[in-house]
PDB file of C-alpha atoms in Angstrom:
ATOM      1  CA  UNK A   1       0.090  -0.103  -0.031  1.00  0.00           C
ATOM      2  CA  UNK A   2       1.576   3.458  -1.084  1.00  0.00           C
ATOM      3  CA  UNK A   3      -0.867   5.737   0.858  1.00  0.00           C
ATOM      4  CA  UNK A   4      -2.314   6.939  -2.298  1.00  0.00           C
ATOM      5  CA  UNK A   5      -6.044   6.766  -2.979  1.00  0.00           C
ATOM      6  CA  UNK A   6      -7.994   7.055  -5.914  1.00  0.00           C
ATOM      7  CA  UNK A   7     -11.922   7.360  -6.530  1.00  0.00           C
ATOM      8  CA  UNK A   8     -14.215   6.185  -8.083  1.00  0.00           C
ATOM      9  CA  UNK A   9     -12.459   2.657  -8.771  1.00  0.00           C
ATOM     10  CA  UNK A  10     -14.675   1.902 -11.724  1.00  0.00           C
ATOM     11  CA  UNK A  11     -16.789   4.424 -13.878  1.00  0.00           C
ATOM     12  CA  UNK A  12     -18.777   4.283 -16.941  1.00  0.00           C
ATOM     13  CA  UNK A  13     -19.933   7.281 -19.033  1.00  0.00           C
ATOM     14  CA  UNK A  14     -21.150   8.109 -22.450  1.00  0.00           C
ATOM     15  CA  UNK A  15     -19.416  10.070 -25.354  1.00  0.00           C
ATOM     16  CA  UNK A  16     -19.747  13.767 -24.790  1.00  0.00           C
ATOM     17  CA  UNK A  17     -20.114  13.598 -21.019  1.00  0.00           C
ATOM     18  CA  UNK A  18     -17.835  14.996 -18.451  1.00  0.00           C
ATOM     19  CA  UNK A  19     -16.021  13.182 -15.710  1.00  0.00           C
ATOM     20  CA  UNK A  20     -14.066  13.873 -12.509  1.00  0.00           C
ATOM     21  CA  UNK A  21     -11.523  11.651 -11.060  1.00  0.00           C
ATOM     22  CA  UNK A  22      -9.839  12.326  -7.572  1.00  0.00           C
ATOM     23  CA  UNK A  23      -6.617  11.452  -5.989  1.00  0.00           C
ATOM     24  CA  UNK A  24      -5.761  11.714  -2.361  1.00  0.00           C
ATOM     25  CA  UNK A  25      -1.819  12.018  -2.388  1.00  0.00           C
ATOM     26  CA  UNK A  26       0.459  10.215   0.434  1.00  0.00           C
ATOM     27  CA  UNK A  27       1.117  12.358   3.615  1.00  0.00           C
ATOM     28  CA  UNK A  28       3.929  15.194   3.118  1.00  0.00           C
ATOM     29  CA  UNK A  29       3.788  14.956  -0.726  1.00  0.00           C
ATOM     30  CA  UNK A  30       3.084  18.191  -2.588  1.00  0.00           C
ATOM     31  CA  UNK A  31       3.174  17.025  -6.081  1.00  0.00           C
ATOM     32  CA  UNK A  32       0.701  14.803  -8.043  1.00  0.00           C
ATOM     33  CA  UNK A  33       1.090  13.558 -11.627  1.00  0.00           C
ATOM     34  CA  UNK A  34      -1.815  12.014 -13.533  1.00  0.00           C
ATOM     35  CA  UNK A  35      -1.181   9.314 -16.223  1.00  0.00           C
ATOM     36  CA  UNK A  36      -3.585   7.426 -18.713  1.00  0.00           C
ATOM     37  CA  UNK A  37      -3.052   3.931 -19.497  1.00  0.00           C
ATOM     38  CA  UNK A  38      -4.854   2.088 -22.362  1.00  0.00           C
ATOM     39  CA  UNK A  39      -5.110  -1.283 -22.292  1.00  0.00           C
ATOM     40  CA  UNK A  40      -1.734  -3.119 -23.100  1.00  0.00           C
ATOM     41  CA  UNK A  41      -0.039   0.183 -23.254  1.00  0.00           C
ATOM     42  CA  UNK A  42       2.359   1.922 -21.008  1.00  0.00           C
ATOM     43  CA  UNK A  43       1.014   4.713 -19.009  1.00  0.00           C
ATOM     44  CA  UNK A  44       1.144   8.561 -20.844  1.00  0.00           C
ATOM     45  CA  UNK A  45       1.740  11.562 -18.659  1.00  0.00           C
ATOM     46  CA  UNK A  46      -0.999  13.948 -18.668  1.00  0.00           C
ATOM     47  CA  UNK A  47       0.252  16.533 -16.320  1.00  0.00           C
ATOM     48  CA  UNK A  48       1.727  17.292 -13.041  1.00  0.00           C
ATOM     49  CA  UNK A  49       0.758  19.636 -10.156  1.00  0.00           C
ATOM     50  CA  UNK A  50       3.251  20.860  -7.896  1.00  0.00           C
ATOM     51  CA  UNK A  51       1.861  22.918  -4.991  1.00  0.00           C
ATOM     52  CA  UNK A  52      -1.116  23.849  -6.771  1.00  0.00           C
ATOM     53  CA  UNK A  53       0.214  24.824  -9.839  1.00  0.00           C
ATOM     54  CA  UNK A  54       0.686  23.051 -13.304  1.00  0.00           C
ATOM     55  CA  UNK A  55       4.190  21.851 -13.415  1.00  0.00           C
ATOM     56  CA  UNK A  56       4.450  20.230 -16.937  1.00  0.00           C
ATOM     57  CA  UNK A  57       2.091  18.695 -19.240  1.00  0.00           C
ATOM     58  CA  UNK A  58       2.113  15.861 -21.704  1.00  0.00           C
ATOM     59  CA  UNK A  59       0.697  15.851 -25.554  1.00  0.00           C
ATOM     60  CA  UNK A  60      -3.120  15.767 -23.983  1.00  0.00           C
ATOM     61  CA  UNK A  61      -5.886  18.183 -25.371  1.00  0.00           C
ATOM     62  CA  UNK A  62      -7.248  21.104 -23.237  1.00  0.00           C
ATOM     63  CA  UNK A  63     -10.453  19.166 -22.431  1.00  0.00           C
ATOM     64  CA  UNK A  64      -8.038  17.300 -19.886  1.00  0.00           C
ATOM     65  CA  UNK A  65      -7.634  19.844 -17.091  1.00  0.00           C
ATOM     66  CA  UNK A  66      -6.846  19.335 -13.517  1.00  0.00           C
ATOM     67  CA  UNK A  67      -6.646  21.029  -9.966  1.00  0.00           C
ATOM     68  CA  UNK A  68      -4.503  20.391  -6.948  1.00  0.00           C
ATOM     69  CA  UNK A  69      -5.970  21.688  -3.476  1.00  0.00           C
ATOM     70  CA  UNK A  70      -4.277  23.059  -0.483  1.00  0.00           C
ATOM     71  CA  UNK A  71      -4.076  19.920   1.214  1.00  0.00           C
ATOM     72  CA  UNK A  72      -2.378  18.629  -2.205  1.00  0.00           C
ATOM     73  CA  UNK A  73      -5.101  16.232  -2.967  1.00  0.00           C
ATOM     74  CA  UNK A  74      -5.885  16.537  -6.793  1.00  0.00           C
ATOM     75  CA  UNK A  75      -8.815  16.199  -9.597  1.00  0.00           C
ATOM     76  CA  UNK A  76      -8.532  15.289 -13.124  1.00  0.00           C
ATOM     77  CA  UNK A  77     -11.600  16.706 -15.107  1.00  0.00           C
ATOM     78  CA  UNK A  78     -12.264  15.565 -18.595  1.00  0.00           C
ATOM     79  CA  UNK A  79     -14.603  17.274 -20.855  1.00  0.00           C
ATOM     80  CA  UNK A  80     -16.548  16.023 -24.157  1.00  0.00           C
ATOM     81  CA  UNK A  81     -15.438  12.495 -23.649  1.00  0.00           C
ATOM     82  CA  UNK A  82     -14.512  10.387 -26.526  1.00  0.00           C
ATOM     83  CA  UNK A  83     -14.361   6.668 -26.875  1.00  0.00           C
ATOM     84  CA  UNK A  84     -10.551   6.737 -26.766  1.00  0.00           C
ATOM     85  CA  UNK A  85     -10.657   8.223 -23.317  1.00  0.00           C
ATOM     86  CA  UNK A  86     -11.549   4.579 -21.821  1.00  0.00           C
ATOM     87  CA  UNK A  87      -8.390   3.611 -20.149  1.00  0.00           C
ATOM     88  CA  UNK A  88      -7.007   3.266 -16.621  1.00  0.00           C
ATOM     89  CA  UNK A  89      -6.160   6.648 -14.865  1.00  0.00           C
ATOM     90  CA  UNK A  90      -3.357   6.595 -12.731  1.00  0.00           C
ATOM     91  CA  UNK A  91      -2.217   9.346 -10.131  1.00  0.00           C
ATOM     92  CA  UNK A  92       1.068   9.233  -8.606  1.00  0.00           C
ATOM     93  CA  UNK A  93       2.372  11.522  -5.510  1.00  0.00           C
ATOM     94  CA  UNK A  94       6.037  12.599  -4.761  1.00  0.00           C
ATOM     95  CA  UNK A  95       7.993  14.889  -2.733  1.00  0.00           C
ATOM     96  CA  UNK A  96       9.380  17.812  -4.818  1.00  0.00           C
ATOM     97  CA  UNK A  97       8.277  18.838  -8.447  1.00  0.00           C
ATOM     98  CA  UNK A  98       9.434  17.178 -11.452  1.00  0.00           C
ATOM     99  CA  UNK A  99      10.188  13.388 -11.896  1.00  0.00           C
ATOM    100  CA  UNK A 100      13.486  12.951 -10.064  1.00  0.00           C
ATOM    101  CA  UNK A 101      11.953  11.594  -6.730  1.00  0.00           C
ATOM    102  CA  UNK A 102      10.332   8.290  -6.246  1.00  0.00           C
ATOM    103  CA  UNK A 103       6.664   8.408  -7.129  1.00  0.00           C
ATOM    104  CA  UNK A 104       4.101   6.615  -5.421  1.00  0.00           C
ATOM    105  CA  UNK A 105       1.111   5.263  -7.544  1.00  0.00           C
ATOM    106  CA  UNK A 106      -2.519   4.719  -6.461  1.00  0.00           C
ATOM    107  CA  UNK A 107      -4.354   1.641  -7.933  1.00  0.00           C
ATOM    108  CA  UNK A 108      -6.039   3.745 -10.447  1.00  0.00           C
ATOM    109  CA  UNK A 109      -9.459   4.590 -11.749  1.00  0.00           C
ATOM    110  CA  UNK A 110     -10.879   2.394 -14.753  1.00  0.00           C
ATOM    111  CA  UNK A 111     -12.957   4.591 -17.148  1.00  0.00           C
ATOM    112  CA  UNK A 112     -15.185   3.272 -19.834  1.00  0.00           C
ATOM    113  CA  UNK A 113     -16.605   5.457 -22.520  1.00  0.00           C
ATOM    114  CA  UNK A 114     -19.758   3.997 -24.167  1.00  0.00           C
TER     115      UNK A 114
ATOM    116  CA  UNK B   1       3.380   9.503 -27.783  1.00  0.00           C
ATOM    117  CA  UNK B   2       5.822   6.793 -25.973  1.00  0.00           C
ATOM    118  CA  UNK B   3       9.642   7.229 -26.225  1.00  0.00           C
ATOM    119  CA  UNK B   4      10.846   4.021 -24.855  1.00  0.00           C
ATOM    120  CA  UNK B   5      10.569   0.498 -26.240  1.00  0.00           C
ATOM    121  CA  UNK B   6      10.882  -2.439 -23.998  1.00  0.00           C
ATOM    122  CA  UNK B   7      12.234  -5.551 -25.474  1.00  0.00           C
ATOM    123  CA  UNK B   8      11.072  -8.469 -25.419  1.00  0.00           C
ATOM    124  CA  UNK B   9       7.481  -7.655 -25.354  1.00  0.00           C
ATOM    125  CA  UNK B  10       7.075 -11.164 -23.222  1.00  0.00           C
ATOM    126  CA  UNK B  11       9.364 -13.115 -21.541  1.00  0.00           C
ATOM    127  CA  UNK B  12       8.704 -16.445 -19.735  1.00  0.00           C
ATOM    128  CA  UNK B  13      11.257 -18.184 -17.556  1.00  0.00           C
ATOM    129  CA  UNK B  14      11.383 -20.762 -14.735  1.00  0.00           C
ATOM    130  CA  UNK B  15      11.941 -19.707 -10.826  1.00  0.00           C
ATOM    131  CA  UNK B  16      15.450 -19.212 -10.171  1.00  0.00           C
ATOM    132  CA  UNK B  17      16.248 -18.254 -13.526  1.00  0.00           C
ATOM    133  CA  UNK B  18      17.518 -14.632 -14.504  1.00  0.00           C
ATOM    134  CA  UNK B  19      15.241 -12.267 -16.327  1.00  0.00           C
ATOM    135  CA  UNK B  20      16.762  -9.460 -18.735  1.00  0.00           C
ATOM    136  CA  UNK B  21      14.421  -6.757 -19.867  1.00  0.00           C
ATOM    137  CA  UNK B  22      15.876  -3.823 -22.375  1.00  0.00           C
ATOM    138  CA  UNK B  23      14.653  -0.416 -22.963  1.00  0.00           C
ATOM    139  CA  UNK B  24      15.671   1.850 -25.979  1.00  0.00           C
ATOM    140  CA  UNK B  25      14.998   5.353 -26.252  1.00  0.00           C
ATOM    141  CA  UNK B  26      15.353   8.055 -28.760  1.00  0.00           C
ATOM    142  CA  UNK B  27      16.310  11.364 -27.192  1.00  0.00           C
ATOM    143  CA  UNK B  28      18.522  12.735 -24.590  1.00  0.00           C
ATOM    144  CA  UNK B  29      17.558  12.080 -20.928  1.00  0.00           C
ATOM    145  CA  UNK B  30      17.836  13.446 -17.487  1.00  0.00           C
ATOM    146  CA  UNK B  31      17.246  10.126 -16.132  1.00  0.00           C
ATOM    147  CA  UNK B  32      15.423   6.709 -16.436  1.00  0.00           C
ATOM    148  CA  UNK B  33      13.228   4.756 -14.190  1.00  0.00           C
ATOM    149  CA  UNK B  34      11.793   1.262 -13.948  1.00  0.00           C
ATOM    150  CA  UNK B  35       8.524   0.272 -12.888  1.00  0.00           C
ATOM    151  CA  UNK B  36       6.548  -2.713 -12.112  1.00  0.00           C
ATOM    152  CA  UNK B  37       3.163  -3.461 -12.367  1.00  0.00           C
ATOM    153  CA  UNK B  38       0.907  -6.197 -11.299  1.00  0.00           C
ATOM    154  CA  UNK B  39      -2.401  -7.067 -13.413  1.00  0.00           C
ATOM    155  CA  UNK B  40      -3.484  -3.566 -14.447  1.00  0.00           C
ATOM    156  CA  UNK B  41      -3.105  -1.933 -10.917  1.00  0.00           C
ATOM    157  CA  UNK B  42      -0.869   0.961 -10.009  1.00  0.00           C
ATOM    158  CA  UNK B  43       2.804   0.974 -10.851  1.00  0.00           C
ATOM    159  CA  UNK B  44       5.486   0.344  -8.169  1.00  0.00           C
ATOM    160  CA  UNK B  45       8.763   2.180  -8.695  1.00  0.00           C
ATOM    161  CA  UNK B  46      12.060  -0.046  -8.771  1.00  0.00           C
ATOM    162  CA  UNK B  47      15.213   1.973  -9.619  1.00  0.00           C
ATOM    163  CA  UNK B  48      16.094   5.553 -10.739  1.00  0.00           C
ATOM    164  CA  UNK B  49      19.102   5.658 -12.739  1.00  0.00           C
ATOM    165  CA  UNK B  50      20.444   9.349 -13.668  1.00  0.00           C
ATOM    166  CA  UNK B  51      22.078   9.866 -16.960  1.00  0.00           C
ATOM    167  CA  UNK B  52      25.594  10.141 -15.434  1.00  0.00           C
ATOM    168  CA  UNK B  53      25.168   6.790 -13.946  1.00  0.00           C
ATOM    169  CA  UNK B  54      26.392   3.395 -15.678  1.00  0.00           C
ATOM    170  CA  UNK B  55      24.856   0.871 -13.133  1.00  0.00           C
ATOM    171  CA  UNK B  56      22.696   0.769 -10.160  1.00  0.00           C
ATOM    172  CA  UNK B  57      21.649  -2.315  -7.919  1.00  0.00           C
ATOM    173  CA  UNK B  58      18.728  -2.652  -5.576  1.00  0.00           C
ATOM    174  CA  UNK B  59      18.717  -6.167  -3.922  1.00  0.00           C
ATOM    175  CA  UNK B  60      18.002  -8.517  -6.981  1.00  0.00           C
ATOM    176  CA  UNK B  61      17.779  -5.820  -9.311  1.00  0.00           C
ATOM    177  CA  UNK B  62      20.552  -4.590 -11.357  1.00  0.00           C
ATOM    178  CA  UNK B  63      19.969  -1.790 -13.906  1.00  0.00           C
ATOM    179  CA  UNK B  64      22.668  -0.441 -16.543  1.00  0.00           C
ATOM    180  CA  UNK B  65      22.347   2.555 -18.856  1.00  0.00           C
ATOM    181  CA  UNK B  66      24.436   3.052 -21.750  1.00  0.00           C
ATOM    182  CA  UNK B  67      23.481   6.668 -23.159  1.00  0.00           C
ATOM    183  CA  UNK B  68      25.784   6.523 -26.152  1.00  0.00           C
ATOM    184  CA  UNK B  69      23.397   3.569 -27.280  1.00  0.00           C
ATOM    185  CA  UNK B  70      20.403   5.106 -25.715  1.00  0.00           C
ATOM    186  CA  UNK B  71      19.460   2.035 -23.862  1.00  0.00           C
ATOM    187  CA  UNK B  72      18.947   0.564 -20.546  1.00  0.00           C
ATOM    188  CA  UNK B  73      18.547  -3.120 -18.980  1.00  0.00           C
ATOM    189  CA  UNK B  74      16.969  -4.279 -16.066  1.00  0.00           C
ATOM    190  CA  UNK B  75      18.149  -7.826 -14.567  1.00  0.00           C
ATOM    191  CA  UNK B  76      16.290  -9.737 -12.013  1.00  0.00           C
ATOM    192  CA  UNK B  77      18.348 -12.078 -10.618  1.00  0.00           C
ATOM    193  CA  UNK B  78      16.956 -15.636  -8.953  1.00  0.00           C
ATOM    194  CA  UNK B  79      13.371 -14.979 -10.081  1.00  0.00           C
ATOM    195  CA  UNK B  80      10.479 -15.902  -8.192  1.00  0.00           C
ATOM    196  CA  UNK B  81       6.783 -16.527  -9.085  1.00  0.00           C
ATOM    197  CA  UNK B  82       5.809 -13.300  -7.163  1.00  0.00           C
ATOM    198  CA  UNK B  83       8.214 -11.269  -9.799  1.00  0.00           C
ATOM    199  CA  UNK B  84       5.388 -12.116 -12.438  1.00  0.00           C
ATOM    200  CA  UNK B  85       4.187  -8.527 -13.606  1.00  0.00           C
ATOM    201  CA  UNK B  86       4.721  -5.966 -16.353  1.00  0.00           C
ATOM    202  CA  UNK B  87       8.026  -3.884 -16.067  1.00  0.00           C
ATOM    203  CA  UNK B  88       8.158  -0.511 -17.469  1.00  0.00           C
ATOM    204  CA  UNK B  89      10.996   1.768 -18.365  1.00  0.00           C
ATOM    205  CA  UNK B  90      10.072   5.600 -18.204  1.00  0.00           C
ATOM    206  CA  UNK B  91      12.597   8.131 -19.575  1.00  0.00           C
ATOM    207  CA  UNK B  92      12.625  11.666 -17.928  1.00  0.00           C
ATOM    208  CA  UNK B  93      13.601  15.093 -20.027  1.00  0.00           C
ATOM    209  CA  UNK B  94      12.505  17.982 -18.215  1.00  0.00           C
ATOM    210  CA  UNK B  95       9.104  17.822 -16.950  1.00  0.00           C
ATOM    211  CA  UNK B  96       8.200  15.207 -19.342  1.00  0.00           C
ATOM    212  CA  UNK B  97       7.950  11.431 -18.712  1.00  0.00           C
ATOM    213  CA  UNK B  98       7.510   8.712 -20.957  1.00  0.00           C
ATOM    214  CA  UNK B  99       6.852   5.159 -20.577  1.00  0.00           C
ATOM    215  CA  UNK B 100       7.532   2.334 -22.878  1.00  0.00           C
ATOM    216  CA  UNK B 101       4.818  -0.394 -23.685  1.00  0.00           C
ATOM    217  CA  UNK B 102       6.485  -2.674 -21.130  1.00  0.00           C
ATOM    218  CA  UNK B 103       7.630  -6.249 -21.026  1.00  0.00           C
ATOM    219  CA  UNK B 104       4.987  -8.879 -19.662  1.00  0.00           C
ATOM    220  CA  UNK B 105       7.158 -11.126 -17.332  1.00  0.00           C
ATOM    221  CA  UNK B 106       6.024 -14.731 -16.317  1.00  0.00           C
ATOM    222  CA  UNK B 107       8.015 -16.827 -13.810  1.00  0.00           C
ATOM    223  CA  UNK B 108       6.733 -20.303 -13.508  1.00  0.00           C
ATOM    224  CA  UNK B 109       6.919 -22.097 -10.175  1.00  0.00           C
TER     225      UNK B 109
END
C-alpha cells in the first residue's frame, strides 16, 4: 500500500459527458502527476501539479484539465468524453516537483466510455 | 506518444532463472526509471538511474544505462513467481515522463 488513494475505482460514461477523477496524495507529498494507460500500453503522462500549480504537461488536449488543492489532493477533469478516453487513469504523488523523486502510485480509476 | 521501447514484449522463465529486459529510447534524457505493474493496477517504482550513472543495484535488481546507445537493461536475478508482472521503463526529459509499452514477465514455479 502506497497511501495514495483514487476514487472512484470504476466509472462508466457516455460520449460527450464530463468526468471528474480524484486522488489523495501520500501524507507530506506536494506533487501529484496524472497518467492515462490504455489497455496493453504503457502509461502516458497527462500533467503534473506541484504546490497547486501546473508543473508540466504531456501531449493531451485542453479538455483534460486538473486542480490541486491546498491539502495537495488533486482532481482530473475530462470534458467532451470520447471513446478513446477509455483507459486506466493513474495518479502518483511525490515530494518535490519534476520526476526525479520516487513516485508513489494509486491503484487507478478504470474509465469506460460508451 | 511513447519514447521507450521495451524488448522483449513478453518473457517466460522458470523460477530461479535470471530475467533481462531491455529498453531503448530516442532522445537525450535526464534520468531513466523502471517500474513494475501487477495486473493493471498501480505502478511500483523499482530504480532510478541518472544520465551520468552506468549501473545501479537494488536487492536482486541490476539496472544498466548506456547513453551512447540510448539503452538500458533491467536484470532480475534468482526470479520468483511473485516477480510475475509487467515491467516498464520511463525516460525523463525536463518535466516530461514517457513510458514504454512494457515487458510482460511470467515466472513459472
